[in-house]
Amino acid sequence: MTTIHNLGFPRIGAKRELKFALESYWKGETSRNELKSLGTTLRKHHWEAQSGLNLVPVGDFSFYDQVLDMSFTLGNLPERVRDFHGDALDNYFRVARGRSAQSAEEHAACCGGVAAGEMTKWFDTNYHYIVPEFNANTEFKLDTSRLLEHLAEARAQDVKAKPVIIGPVTYLALGKAKDDSDKLALLPRLLPVYAQLLEILAAQDIDWVQVDEPILVTELDNKWQEAFKTAYDYFKNVKVKLLLATYFGQLLENRELVASLPVAGLHIDAINGREDIQPLLNLLPAEKVLSLGVINGRNIWKTDINAVLDWVEPLAQQLGDRLWIAPSCSLLHVPVDLDSEQRLDGEVKSWLAFAMQKLDELKILAAALRNGRASVKQALDANQAAIEARGNSHRVNNPAVKAALGELNAALGQRKSPYAQRAPKQAASLKLPLYPTTTIGSFPQTPDIRQARSQFKAGTLDETGYKAAMQDEIARSVREQEALGLDVLVHGEAERNDMVEYFGEQLEGYAFSQYGWVQSYGSRCVKPPILFGDISRPRPMTVEWIKYAQSLTSKPMKGMLTGPVTILNWSFVRDDQPRSVSCYQLALAIRAEVLDLEKAGVHVIQIDEAALREGLPLRKSQWKEYLDWAVESFRITANGVEDETQIHTHMCYSEFNDIIASIADMDADVITIETSRSDMELLDAFDNFNYPNEIGPGVYDIHSPNIPSQEHIVQLMKKAAERIPAERLWVNPDCGLKTRQWTEAIPALTNMVAAAKTLRA
Ligand code: GLN
Ligand code: ZN
């Protein structure tokens, strides 16, 4: 009989209960016990939701992050928090968040502040984990308290528990050696602690433990491959069965390694790594369990269950009990329950499955495999009907968009003249000083703006009232910028709640959920819009606002758009065509906006590609293919303009070295980037690569309320001028100012403008 199981369940709660509970605890509004008991309640509900599965994950619930949980389980706390005497949960939050803004004053006396753990992206998802910290002296010491507590709760609820832990090699690989020592040297110290943990679980009568080793879908050198052998050889005799779980990609050259490890079972991502299955079947010893992740844990579309059965049924015949099925990865990366959606377009809704619905699909699959398709005919028919309706919907397929895509050609992405010829024309028409100053787009989002926007959405503020409120705000931004003496102005983005949602709402082919939240980090969630159909732009999206802003000033006004790659990377996207095709469609839609802005007399246009880097595949060998279509999409969007029109782009991250050639290839006239926190270090990339166009290296960190001094900014820009000729430098902050207060933005920008003047002198 085919076993069905789940790798992890979203912990944030269908209505983001965990988020609100955490935040009110952090503000001191609720007690620790209230928070802990909410955790218990959520776990209870989530296990109930997974009843009917043969094995249910335990240990996947987290108050902040599963990697940080593992660090605590292994006793690997950063030095700076070790002498803390309060409650363990509070210490856990100290590592996660450092001294939070809210509790800074209240707790300065008792527990003081510490530096928060560094956070980084979990593989290629939008989830961020707290990076484990190591040094040459790191020792580990097992702490099973959290895991055993959850297991006891699960047992009381009769849950068929399968504890979930992060495997030792992935744990080391994801961490950072603060002293640049060799992380792998810690493996011999780490393995006994893991073995001890596994024995304790065995003593709890646990049958299977899921050991997550997703690092296996990345390129591993010899040393790391050896580490896998050493580690799993060490666990060979433990009394629990290990299910080694990999996900998010293909095993490729790691297949043989994986098949040879002495574990009882292997889970692979059959969505992203379906090509691994056949070769693995040939390699896998006859007694091993193979768990196939056949339901996409990263996307929100219904599974085509018949199609899955078509290829899984023969495998079920072949493998018998050794075949397990599951979602491809933890369901952490999808929203909880589609049934919560009351306002979602009914047609689109009928094509979707969130975590709860994915578990239902799993059960249908299992029933069909165990008792034949006829036993679940109704459910299969309904699924089939939804899949067909989606495939045939005219809202998904727009012949005009398909035709336009057929006519894509390289000329669309080509400026009329090279930068060297455009630059003097732009200089002549824009008449900017040396070291021109600008900002990245948004100005503070005040409570008034948010209120106007939400009242308009709710229908309590009419269109005239809304427009007036936004225009007031634009006028204020322009006034402030003129008073500051900035050179290229922006309208301030008051009308935008989010840089992707704003455009998605105006494009055909997008839908929005009410509760489609996915955890991004800690208590923070994002609600990615759903790109379901061919993309078109029925009407201009930004032109009226920018034109109005331009009418208020004689200084150049910068039009502000989000680029196609960023829109794509921050959405749930179609699974029925390659990502590149959706991206090109977005490119054509935004290109039309660029050309409309130009026609309206806007001669500086910024196209943000904040998330370009996020789309990079996990394997370096696949980067080129992605960068090719991503860069081409940007070029199509931006490069249809006249020589005199200046194109800006913005990226908010600081790792450039490895992709700088592609970034140069975008051929934007000006790129603004985050650099202040790295002290312009990122400009190292420009030592070996002669970046041809203009650059605005951010001169202050907008994430912090601190006001940068004029001297500091001058110093940073001088550093930049050592690498890039002054004629090609701009002066601007690291990113948009929407999360700051006006009282912070004004003094900071005052110093920035003064610094530019000093530099010119
Ligand atoms: N134009 C956007 C802003 O200023 C850019 C935001 C971003 O890069 N994330 O808010
Ligand atoms: Zn940014």
PDB file of N, CA, C and O in Angstrom, residues 430-483:
ATOM      1  N   LEU A 430      18.885  67.300 -20.237  1.00  0.00           N
ATOM      2  CA  LEU A 430      18.546  67.274 -18.804  1.00  0.00           C
ATOM      3  C   LEU A 430      19.305  68.339 -18.009  1.00  0.00           C
ATOM      4  O   LEU A 430      18.855  68.752 -16.944  1.00  0.00           O
ATOM      5  N   LYS A 431      20.457  68.752 -18.518  1.00  0.00           N
ATOM      6  CA  LYS A 431      21.253  69.830 -17.888  1.00  0.00           C
ATOM      7  C   LYS A 431      21.503  69.564 -16.407  1.00  0.00           C
ATOM      8  O   LYS A 431      21.224  70.400 -15.542  1.00  0.00           O
ATOM      9  N   LEU A 432      22.047  68.373 -16.124  1.00  0.00           N
ATOM     10  CA  LEU A 432      22.300  68.027 -14.723  1.00  0.00           C
ATOM     11  C   LEU A 432      23.714  68.425 -14.320  1.00  0.00           C
ATOM     12  O   LEU A 432      24.626  68.403 -15.146  1.00  0.00           O
ATOM     13  N   PRO A 433      23.901  68.747 -13.049  1.00  0.00           N
ATOM     14  CA  PRO A 433      25.248  69.055 -12.570  1.00  0.00           C
ATOM     15  C   PRO A 433      26.063  67.764 -12.424  1.00  0.00           C
ATOM     16  O   PRO A 433      25.518  66.670 -12.533  1.00  0.00           O
ATOM     17  N   LEU A 434      27.348  67.925 -12.142  1.00  0.00           N
ATOM     18  CA  LEU A 434      28.173  66.773 -11.776  1.00  0.00           C
ATOM     19  C   LEU A 434      27.613  66.195 -10.465  1.00  0.00           C
ATOM     20  O   LEU A 434      27.057  66.943  -9.658  1.00  0.00           O
ATOM     21  N   TYR A 435      27.781  64.919 -10.235  1.00  0.00           N
ATOM     22  CA  TYR A 435      27.209  64.267  -9.048  1.00  0.00           C
ATOM     23  C   TYR A 435      25.730  64.611  -8.868  1.00  0.00           C
ATOM     24  O   TYR A 435      25.315  65.137  -7.832  1.00  0.00           O
ATOM     25  N   PRO A 436      24.893  64.305  -9.877  1.00  0.00           N
ATOM     26  CA  PRO A 436      23.468  64.619  -9.729  1.00  0.00           C
ATOM     27  C   PRO A 436      22.840  63.824  -8.582  1.00  0.00           C
ATOM     28  O   PRO A 436      23.227  62.683  -8.319  1.00  0.00           O
ATOM     29  N   THR A 437      21.891  64.442  -7.923  1.00  0.00           N
ATOM     30  CA  THR A 437      21.223  63.779  -6.790  1.00  0.00           C
ATOM     31  C   THR A 437      19.823  63.333  -7.183  1.00  0.00           C
ATOM     32  O   THR A 437      19.135  64.008  -7.940  1.00  0.00           O
ATOM     33  N   THR A 438      19.435  62.194  -6.642  1.00  0.00           N
ATOM     34  CA  THR A 438      18.060  61.719  -6.837  1.00  0.00           C
ATOM     35  C   THR A 438      17.709  60.753  -5.709  1.00  0.00           C
ATOM     36  O   THR A 438      18.552  60.462  -4.850  1.00  0.00           O
ATOM     37  N   THR A 439      16.452  60.282  -5.688  1.00  0.00           N
ATOM     38  CA  THR A 439      16.060  59.257  -4.720  1.00  0.00           C
ATOM     39  C   THR A 439      15.541  58.052  -5.500  1.00  0.00           C
ATOM     40  O   THR A 439      15.410  58.109  -6.719  1.00  0.00           O
ATOM     41  N   ILE A 440      15.228  56.971  -4.792  1.00  0.00           N
ATOM     42  CA  ILE A 440      14.941  55.712  -5.485  1.00  0.00           C
ATOM     43  C   ILE A 440      13.471  55.583  -5.853  1.00  0.00           C
ATOM     44  O   ILE A 440      13.077  54.682  -6.590  1.00  0.00           O
ATOM     45  N   GLY A 441      12.628  56.450  -5.331  1.00  0.00           N
ATOM     46  CA  GLY A 441      11.238  56.427  -5.800  1.00  0.00           C
ATOM     47  C   GLY A 441      10.207  56.737  -4.738  1.00  0.00           C
ATOM     48  O   GLY A 441       9.457  57.693  -4.848  1.00  0.00           O
ATOM     49  N   SER A 442      10.166  55.941  -3.668  1.00  0.00           N
ATOM     50  CA  SER A 442       9.084  56.151  -2.711  1.00  0.00           C
ATOM     51  C   SER A 442       9.490  57.155  -1.642  1.00  0.00           C
ATOM     52  O   SER A 442      10.652  57.239  -1.245  1.00  0.00           O
ATOM     53  N   PHE A 443       8.491  57.908  -1.180  1.00  0.00           N
ATOM     54  CA  PHE A 443       8.647  58.754  -0.002  1.00  0.00           C
ATOM     55  C   PHE A 443       7.784  58.195   1.121  1.00  0.00           C
ATOM     56  O   PHE A 443       6.995  57.274   0.885  1.00  0.00           O
ATOM     57  N   PRO A 444       7.957  58.692   2.345  1.00  0.00           N
ATOM     58  CA  PRO A 444       7.264  58.072   3.482  1.00  0.00           C
ATOM     59  C   PRO A 444       5.775  57.826   3.232  1.00  0.00           C
ATOM     60  O   PRO A 444       5.070  58.684   2.717  1.00  0.00           O
ATOM     61  N   GLN A 445       5.358  56.623   3.579  1.00  0.00           N
ATOM     62  CA  GLN A 445       3.942  56.270   3.469  1.00  0.00           C
ATOM     63  C   GLN A 445       3.297  56.636   4.803  1.00  0.00           C
ATOM     64  O   GLN A 445       3.372  55.884   5.763  1.00  0.00           O
ATOM     65  N   THR A 446       2.668  57.782   4.823  1.00  0.00           N
ATOM     66  CA  THR A 446       2.095  58.278   6.079  1.00  0.00           C
ATOM     67  C   THR A 446       0.765  57.571   6.367  1.00  0.00           C
ATOM     68  O   THR A 446       0.152  57.014   5.465  1.00  0.00           O
ATOM     69  N   PRO A 447       0.314  57.613   7.629  1.00  0.00           N
ATOM     70  CA  PRO A 447      -0.995  57.018   7.957  1.00  0.00           C
ATOM     71  C   PRO A 447      -2.107  57.610   7.078  1.00  0.00           C
ATOM     72  O   PRO A 447      -3.028  56.886   6.684  1.00  0.00           O
ATOM     73  N   ASP A 448      -2.005  58.896   6.744  1.00  0.00           N
ATOM     74  CA  ASP A 448      -3.031  59.516   5.887  1.00  0.00           C
ATOM     75  C   ASP A 448      -3.126  58.833   4.530  1.00  0.00           C
ATOM     76  O   ASP A 448      -4.211  58.589   4.015  1.00  0.00           O
ATOM     77  N   ILE A 449      -1.959  58.557   3.954  1.00  0.00           N
ATOM     78  CA  ILE A 449      -1.952  57.917   2.633  1.00  0.00           C
ATOM     79  C   ILE A 449      -2.589  56.537   2.720  1.00  0.00           C
ATOM     80  O   ILE A 449      -3.438  56.175   1.928  1.00  0.00           O
ATOM     81  N   ARG A 450      -2.145  55.785   3.745  1.00  0.00           N
ATOM     82  CA  ARG A 450      -2.673  54.422   3.869  1.00  0.00           C
ATOM     83  C   ARG A 450      -4.174  54.445   4.064  1.00  0.00           C
ATOM     84  O   ARG A 450      -4.903  53.619   3.507  1.00  0.00           O
ATOM     85  N   GLN A 451      -4.624  55.412   4.834  1.00  0.00           N
ATOM     86  CA  GLN A 451      -6.054  55.492   5.102  1.00  0.00           C
ATOM     87  C   GLN A 451      -6.819  55.805   3.813  1.00  0.00           C
ATOM     88  O   GLN A 451      -7.834  55.175   3.511  1.00  0.00           O
ATOM     89  N   ALA A 452      -6.317  56.770   3.062  1.00  0.00           N
ATOM     90  CA  ALA A 452      -7.001  57.139   1.816  1.00  0.00           C
ATOM     91  C   ALA A 452      -7.073  55.931   0.887  1.00  0.00           C
ATOM     92  O   ALA A 452      -8.107  55.656   0.278  1.00  0.00           O
ATOM     93  N   ARG A 453      -5.969  55.223   0.800  1.00  0.00           N
ATOM     94  CA  ARG A 453      -5.939  54.074  -0.108  1.00  0.00           C
ATOM     95  C   ARG A 453      -6.918  52.988   0.322  1.00  0.00           C
ATOM     96  O   ARG A 453      -7.654  52.427  -0.484  1.00  0.00           O
ATOM     97  N   SER A 454      -6.953  52.724   1.639  1.00  0.00           N
ATOM     98  CA  SER A 454      -7.823  51.624   2.059  1.00  0.00           C
ATOM     99  C   SER A 454      -9.293  52.057   2.014  1.00  0.00           C
ATOM    100  O   SER A 454     -10.167  51.251   1.710  1.00  0.00           O
ATOM    101  N   GLN A 455      -9.563  53.342   2.257  1.00  0.00           N
ATOM    102  CA  GLN A 455     -10.949  53.805   2.132  1.00  0.00           C
ATOM    103  C   GLN A 455     -11.417  53.728   0.678  1.00  0.00           C
ATOM    104  O   GLN A 455     -12.554  53.372   0.394  1.00  0.00           O
ATOM    105  N   PHE A 456     -10.516  54.048  -0.221  1.00  0.00           N
ATOM    106  CA  PHE A 456     -10.861  53.984  -1.644  1.00  0.00           C
ATOM    107  C   PHE A 456     -11.157  52.535  -2.023  1.00  0.00           C
ATOM    108  O   PHE A 456     -12.134  52.243  -2.716  1.00  0.00           O
ATOM    109  N   LYS A 457     -10.331  51.634  -1.523  1.00  0.00           N
ATOM    110  CA  LYS A 457     -10.531  50.208  -1.826  1.00  0.00           C
ATOM    111  C   LYS A 457     -11.854  49.708  -1.275  1.00  0.00           C
ATOM    112  O   LYS A 457     -12.558  48.932  -1.904  1.00  0.00           O
ATOM    113  N   ALA A 458     -12.182  50.207  -0.073  1.00  0.00           N
ATOM    114  CA  ALA A 458     -13.411  49.757   0.577  1.00  0.00           C
ATOM    115  C   ALA A 458     -14.640  50.468   0.019  1.00  0.00           C
ATOM    116  O   ALA A 458     -15.774  50.125   0.349  1.00  0.00           O
ATOM    117  N   GLY A 459     -14.425  51.485  -0.793  1.00  0.00           N
ATOM    118  CA  GLY A 459     -15.552  52.195  -1.396  1.00  0.00           C
ATOM    119  C   GLY A 459     -16.087  53.343  -0.554  1.00  0.00           C
ATOM    120  O   GLY A 459     -17.090  53.947  -0.902  1.00  0.00           O
ATOM    121  N   THR A 460     -15.430  53.648   0.559  1.00  0.00           N
ATOM    122  CA  THR A 460     -15.927  54.748   1.386  1.00  0.00           C
ATOM    123  C   THR A 460     -15.336  56.092   0.968  1.00  0.00           C
ATOM    124  O   THR A 460     -15.728  57.136   1.463  1.00  0.00           O
ATOM    125  N   LEU A 461     -14.360  56.046   0.057  1.00  0.00           N
ATOM    126  CA  LEU A 461     -13.816  57.293  -0.502  1.00  0.00           C
ATOM    127  C   LEU A 461     -13.989  57.186  -2.014  1.00  0.00           C
ATOM    128  O   LEU A 461     -13.603  56.178  -2.604  1.00  0.00           O
ATOM    129  N   ASP A 462     -14.600  58.219  -2.647  1.00  0.00           N
ATOM    130  CA  ASP A 462     -14.837  58.083  -4.085  1.00  0.00           C
ATOM    131  C   ASP A 462     -13.584  58.448  -4.871  1.00  0.00           C
ATOM    132  O   ASP A 462     -12.590  58.925  -4.316  1.00  0.00           O
ATOM    133  N   GLU A 463     -13.653  58.218  -6.158  1.00  0.00           N
ATOM    134  CA  GLU A 463     -12.490  58.383  -7.007  1.00  0.00           C
ATOM    135  C   GLU A 463     -11.935  59.819  -6.960  1.00  0.00           C
ATOM    136  O   GLU A 463     -10.719  60.013  -6.880  1.00  0.00           O
ATOM    137  N   THR A 464     -12.858  60.794  -6.964  1.00  0.00           N
ATOM    138  CA  THR A 464     -12.410  62.192  -6.931  1.00  0.00           C
ATOM    139  C   THR A 464     -11.656  62.479  -5.648  1.00  0.00           C
ATOM    140  O   THR A 464     -10.596  63.103  -5.641  1.00  0.00           O
ATOM    141  N   GLY A 465     -12.228  62.007  -4.543  1.00  0.00           N
ATOM    142  CA  GLY A 465     -11.605  62.233  -3.245  1.00  0.00           C
ATOM    143  C   GLY A 465     -10.240  61.558  -3.165  1.00  0.00           C
ATOM    144  O   GLY A 465      -9.262  62.125  -2.648  1.00  0.00           O
ATOM    145  N   TYR A 466     -10.186  60.357  -3.696  1.00  0.00           N
ATOM    146  CA  TYR A 466      -8.932  59.595  -3.669  1.00  0.00           C
ATOM    147  C   TYR A 466      -7.868  60.304  -4.487  1.00  0.00           C
ATOM    148  O   TYR A 466      -6.736  60.494  -4.043  1.00  0.00           O
ATOM    149  N   LYS A 467      -8.280  60.724  -5.693  1.00  0.00           N
ATOM    150  CA  LYS A 467      -7.318  61.376  -6.580  1.00  0.00           C
ATOM    151  C   LYS A 467      -6.772  62.648  -5.935  1.00  0.00           C
ATOM    152  O   LYS A 467      -5.571  62.925  -5.972  1.00  0.00           O
ATOM    153  N   ALA A 468      -7.682  63.373  -5.300  1.00  0.00           N
ATOM    154  CA  ALA A 468      -7.265  64.616  -4.656  1.00  0.00           C
ATOM    155  C   ALA A 468      -6.260  64.326  -3.540  1.00  0.00           C
ATOM    156  O   ALA A 468      -5.247  65.022  -3.390  1.00  0.00           O
ATOM    157  N   ALA A 469      -6.540  63.275  -2.766  1.00  0.00           N
ATOM    158  CA  ALA A 469      -5.642  62.930  -1.660  1.00  0.00           C
ATOM    159  C   ALA A 469      -4.256  62.560  -2.195  1.00  0.00           C
ATOM    160  O   ALA A 469      -3.225  62.983  -1.644  1.00  0.00           O
ATOM    161  N   MET A 470      -4.228  61.789  -3.259  1.00  0.00           N
ATOM    162  CA  MET A 470      -2.933  61.379  -3.820  1.00  0.00           C
ATOM    163  C   MET A 470      -2.205  62.576  -4.422  1.00  0.00           C
ATOM    164  O   MET A 470      -0.990  62.717  -4.287  1.00  0.00           O
ATOM    165  N   GLN A 471      -2.963  63.433  -5.088  1.00  0.00           N
ATOM    166  CA  GLN A 471      -2.318  64.605  -5.697  1.00  0.00           C
ATOM    167  C   GLN A 471      -1.733  65.531  -4.623  1.00  0.00           C
ATOM    168  O   GLN A 471      -0.647  66.083  -4.802  1.00  0.00           O
ATOM    169  N   ASP A 472      -2.449  65.652  -3.527  1.00  0.00           N
ATOM    170  CA  ASP A 472      -1.909  66.442  -2.405  1.00  0.00           C
ATOM    171  C   ASP A 472      -0.559  65.900  -1.975  1.00  0.00           C
ATOM    172  O   ASP A 472       0.380  66.639  -1.700  1.00  0.00           O
ATOM    173  N   GLU A 473      -0.507  64.581  -1.886  1.00  0.00           N
ATOM    174  CA  GLU A 473       0.704  63.935  -1.412  1.00  0.00           C
ATOM    175  C   GLU A 473       1.836  64.111  -2.427  1.00  0.00           C
ATOM    176  O   GLU A 473       2.985  64.358  -2.054  1.00  0.00           O
ATOM    177  N   ILE A 474       1.495  63.978  -3.708  1.00  0.00           N
ATOM    178  CA  ILE A 474       2.503  64.169  -4.752  1.00  0.00           C
ATOM    179  C   ILE A 474       3.044  65.603  -4.677  1.00  0.00           C
ATOM    180  O   ILE A 474       4.254  65.839  -4.732  1.00  0.00           O
ATOM    181  N   ALA A 475       2.112  66.543  -4.508  1.00  0.00           N
ATOM    182  CA  ALA A 475       2.518  67.954  -4.443  1.00  0.00           C
ATOM    183  C   ALA A 475       3.451  68.168  -3.253  1.00  0.00           C
ATOM    184  O   ALA A 475       4.449  68.896  -3.337  1.00  0.00           O
ATOM    185  N   ARG A 476       3.135  67.514  -2.152  1.00  0.00           N
ATOM    186  CA  ARG A 476       3.997  67.651  -0.982  1.00  0.00           C
ATOM    187  C   ARG A 476       5.397  67.103  -1.278  1.00  0.00           C
ATOM    188  O   ARG A 476       6.408  67.741  -0.935  1.00  0.00           O
ATOM    189  N   SER A 477       5.447  65.934  -1.909  1.00  0.00           N
ATOM    190  CA  SER A 477       6.754  65.348  -2.228  1.00  0.00           C
ATOM    191  C   SER A 477       7.557  66.274  -3.121  1.00  0.00           C
ATOM    192  O   SER A 477       8.757  66.465  -2.917  1.00  0.00           O
ATOM    193  N   VAL A 478       6.888  66.836  -4.124  1.00  0.00           N
ATOM    194  CA  VAL A 478       7.602  67.712  -5.059  1.00  0.00           C
ATOM    195  C   VAL A 478       8.116  68.948  -4.315  1.00  0.00           C
ATOM    196  O   VAL A 478       9.273  69.348  -4.468  1.00  0.00           O
ATOM    197  N   ARG A 479       7.264  69.523  -3.471  1.00  0.00           N
ATOM    198  CA  ARG A 479       7.677  70.699  -2.690  1.00  0.00           C
ATOM    199  C   ARG A 479       8.913  70.388  -1.856  1.00  0.00           C
ATOM    200  O   ARG A 479       9.889  71.136  -1.852  1.00  0.00           O
ATOM    201  N   GLU A 480       8.848  69.275  -1.155  1.00  0.00           N
ATOM    202  CA  GLU A 480       9.972  68.908  -0.293  1.00  0.00           C
ATOM    203  C   GLU A 480      11.252  68.723  -1.106  1.00  0.00           C
ATOM    204  O   GLU A 480      12.327  69.170  -0.708  1.00  0.00           O
ATOM    205  N   GLN A 481      11.116  68.066  -2.255  1.00  0.00           N
ATOM    206  CA  GLN A 481      12.314  67.782  -3.055  1.00  0.00           C
ATOM    207  C   GLN A 481      12.894  69.067  -3.633  1.00  0.00           C
ATOM    208  O   GLN A 481      14.108  69.201  -3.746  1.00  0.00           O
ATOM    209  N   GLU A 482      12.014  69.988  -4.018  1.00  0.00           N
ATOM    210  CA  GLU A 482      12.534  71.259  -4.543  1.00  0.00           C
ATOM    211  C   GLU A 482      13.254  72.015  -3.430  1.00  0.00           C
ATOM    212  O   GLU A 482      14.332  72.561  -3.640  1.00  0.00           O
ATOM    213  N   ALA A 483      12.654  72.000  -2.246  1.00  0.00           N
ATOM    214  CA  ALA A 483      13.287  72.700  -1.125  1.00  0.00           C
ATOM    215  C   ALA A 483      14.644  72.066  -0.791  1.00  0.00           C
ATOM    216  O   ALA A 483      15.600  72.761  -0.440  1.00  0.00           O
TER     217      ALA A 483
END
